[in-house]
């Protein structure tokens, strides 16, 4: 009987069971693989240098791999910014920046530039039943600086909805 079929959220995914506050993962975790890449790269170079000319399994590829791993490790290290400005702070800063009372809003974390600097992208709608304005604010995830903002009248057509 199709009337008996019910969708149910598994217990481990039920948000009402969460007791601890949610903590967004920090970009500084990138420093862990950075250290591993660098250590493995150093190990490859040391092995290549100490293996001698008669080694069958160790050749110049170990030296190249070691250099590449060290370069990748350094890149990961510099990209391990501390995300000290969380999504709640970014939402607050964005709400102040747009110049209208914010209703619905969403936050997305992205990265800028070659150094992968974390940036919050905050989309906000005004607080009316049918939002009259919307804004997009880019907030730096390291120091909370407002990078850019875009505010416009809401172009979405809500006439097809019963609101």
Coordinates of C-alpha atoms in Angstrom, one line a residue:
X1 CA 0.0 0.0 0.0
X2 CA 1.5 3.3 -1.1
X3 CA -0.2 5.1 1.8
X4 CA 2.2 3.3 4.2
X5 CA 5.4 4.5 2.6
X6 CA 7.0 7.3 4.6
X7 CA 10.3 9.1 4.2
X8 CA 12.3 9.4 7.4
X9 CA 15.5 11.1 8.1
X10 CA 18.2 8.8 9.5
X11 CA 18.9 9.4 13.2
X12 CA 22.5 10.5 12.6
X13 CA 21.3 13.2 10.2
X14 CA 18.5 14.6 12.4
X15 CA 19.5 18.3 13.2
X16 CA 17.3 18.3 16.3
X17 CA 19.7 15.8 17.9
X18 CA 22.7 18.1 17.6
X19 CA 23.8 19.5 20.9
X20 CA 27.1 21.2 20.1
X21 CA 27.2 24.5 18.2
X22 CA 28.2 24.1 14.5
X23 CA 31.8 25.0 13.8
X24 CA 32.7 25.8 10.1
X25 CA 35.9 24.0 9.0
X26 CA 38.9 26.3 9.1
X27 CA 41.2 26.8 6.1
X28 CA 44.2 26.5 8.3
X29 CA 43.7 22.7 8.1
X30 CA 45.5 23.0 4.7
X31 CA 48.8 23.2 6.7
X32 CA 48.5 19.6 7.7
X33 CA 48.9 18.2 4.2
X34 CA 51.4 20.9 3.5
X35 CA 53.7 19.5 6.1
X36 CA 53.2 15.9 4.9
X37 CA 53.9 16.9 1.3
X38 CA 57.1 18.7 2.3
X39 CA 58.3 15.9 4.5
X40 CA 57.7 13.3 1.8
X41 CA 59.4 15.6 -0.7
X42 CA 62.5 15.9 1.5
X43 CA 62.5 12.1 2.0
X44 CA 62.4 11.6 -1.8
X45 CA 65.3 14.0 -2.3
X46 CA 67.4 12.4 0.6
X47 CA 66.7 8.9 -0.8
X48 CA 67.7 10.0 -4.3
X49 CA 70.9 11.7 -3.1
X50 CA 72.0 8.7 -0.9
X51 CA 71.0 5.8 -3.2
X52 CA 74.1 6.1 -5.4
X53 CA 74.5 5.6 -9.1
X54 CA 74.0 1.8 -9.0
X55 CA 70.5 1.9 -7.5
X56 CA 67.9 0.1 -9.6
X57 CA 64.6 1.4 -8.0
X58 CA 65.8 4.9 -7.2
X59 CA 66.6 7.3 -10.0
X60 CA 66.3 11.0 -11.0
X61 CA 62.6 10.8 -10.8
X62 CA 62.8 10.7 -7.0
X63 CA 64.6 14.1 -7.1
X64 CA 62.0 15.6 -9.5
X65 CA 59.1 14.1 -7.4
X66 CA 60.7 15.5 -4.2
X67 CA 61.0 19.0 -5.7
X68 CA 57.4 18.9 -7.0
X69 CA 56.1 17.7 -3.6
X70 CA 58.0 20.5 -1.7
X71 CA 56.6 23.1 -4.1
X72 CA 53.0 21.7 -3.6
X73 CA 53.6 21.7 0.1
X74 CA 54.7 25.3 0.1
X75 CA 51.6 26.3 -1.9
X76 CA 49.3 24.5 0.5
X77 CA 51.1 26.2 3.4
X78 CA 50.6 29.7 2.1
X79 CA 46.9 28.9 1.3
X80 CA 46.2 27.8 4.9
X81 CA 44.6 31.1 5.9
X82 CA 43.0 31.3 9.3
X83 CA 39.3 31.7 8.8
X84 CA 38.8 34.1 11.7
X85 CA 35.6 35.7 10.4
X86 CA 32.8 33.1 10.6
X87 CA 29.5 33.1 8.7
X88 CA 27.5 34.7 11.4
X89 CA 29.9 37.7 11.5
X90 CA 29.9 37.9 7.7
X91 CA 26.1 37.9 7.7
X92 CA 26.1 40.7 10.2
X93 CA 28.6 42.8 8.3
X94 CA 26.7 42.2 5.0
X95 CA 23.4 43.2 6.6
X96 CA 25.0 46.5 7.7
X97 CA 26.5 47.1 4.3
X98 CA 23.4 46.7 2.1
X99 CA 21.4 49.5 3.7
X100 CA 18.1 47.7 4.1
X101 CA 16.6 45.4 6.8
X102 CA 17.7 41.9 5.8
X103 CA 15.2 39.0 5.7
X104 CA 16.3 35.8 4.2
X105 CA 20.0 35.4 3.6
X106 CA 22.5 32.7 2.7
X107 CA 26.3 32.4 3.1
X108 CA 28.7 30.6 0.8
X109 CA 32.5 30.3 1.3
X110 CA 34.6 30.8 -1.8
X111 CA 38.3 31.6 -2.5
X112 CA 39.9 34.5 -4.2
X113 CA 43.1 34.7 -6.2
X114 CA 46.1 32.5 -6.6
X115 CA 46.7 32.4 -2.9
X116 CA 43.1 31.1 -2.2
X117 CA 42.1 33.8 0.3
X118 CA 38.7 32.7 1.8
X119 CA 35.8 35.0 1.0
X120 CA 32.2 34.9 2.2
X121 CA 29.6 35.5 -0.5
X122 CA 26.4 36.7 1.2
X123 CA 23.1 36.9 -0.6
X124 CA 20.5 38.9 1.2
X125 CA 16.9 39.8 0.5
X126 CA 15.0 42.6 2.1
X127 CA 12.6 41.9 5.0
X128 CA 9.2 42.3 3.2
X129 CA 6.8 39.5 2.5
X130 CA 7.7 39.8 -1.1
X131 CA 11.3 41.1 -1.0
X132 CA 11.7 44.4 -2.8
X133 CA 15.5 44.5 -2.8
X134 CA 18.3 42.0 -2.9
X135 CA 22.1 42.3 -2.4
X136 CA 25.3 40.3 -2.8
X137 CA 28.1 41.2 -0.5
X138 CA 31.7 39.8 -0.6
X139 CA 33.3 39.7 2.8
X140 CA 36.9 38.7 3.5
X141 CA 37.0 35.6 5.7
X142 CA 40.4 36.6 7.3
X143 CA 39.8 40.1 8.5
X144 CA 36.1 40.8 7.7
X145 CA 36.8 43.6 5.2
X146 CA 33.9 44.3 2.7
X147 CA 35.4 43.5 -0.7
X148 CA 32.4 44.5 -2.8
X149 CA 28.7 44.8 -2.7
X150 CA 25.9 44.8 -5.2
X151 CA 22.4 46.0 -4.3
X152 CA 19.4 46.1 -6.7
X153 CA 15.6 46.1 -6.8
X154 CA 14.5 42.4 -6.8
X155 CA 13.9 41.5 -10.4
X156 CA 12.2 38.2 -9.5
X157 CA 8.5 37.8 -10.4
X158 CA 6.6 36.4 -7.4
X159 CA 3.1 36.8 -8.9
X160 CA 2.9 33.0 -9.5
X161 CA 3.3 32.3 -5.8
X162 CA 0.6 32.5 -3.1
X163 CA 2.5 34.9 -0.7

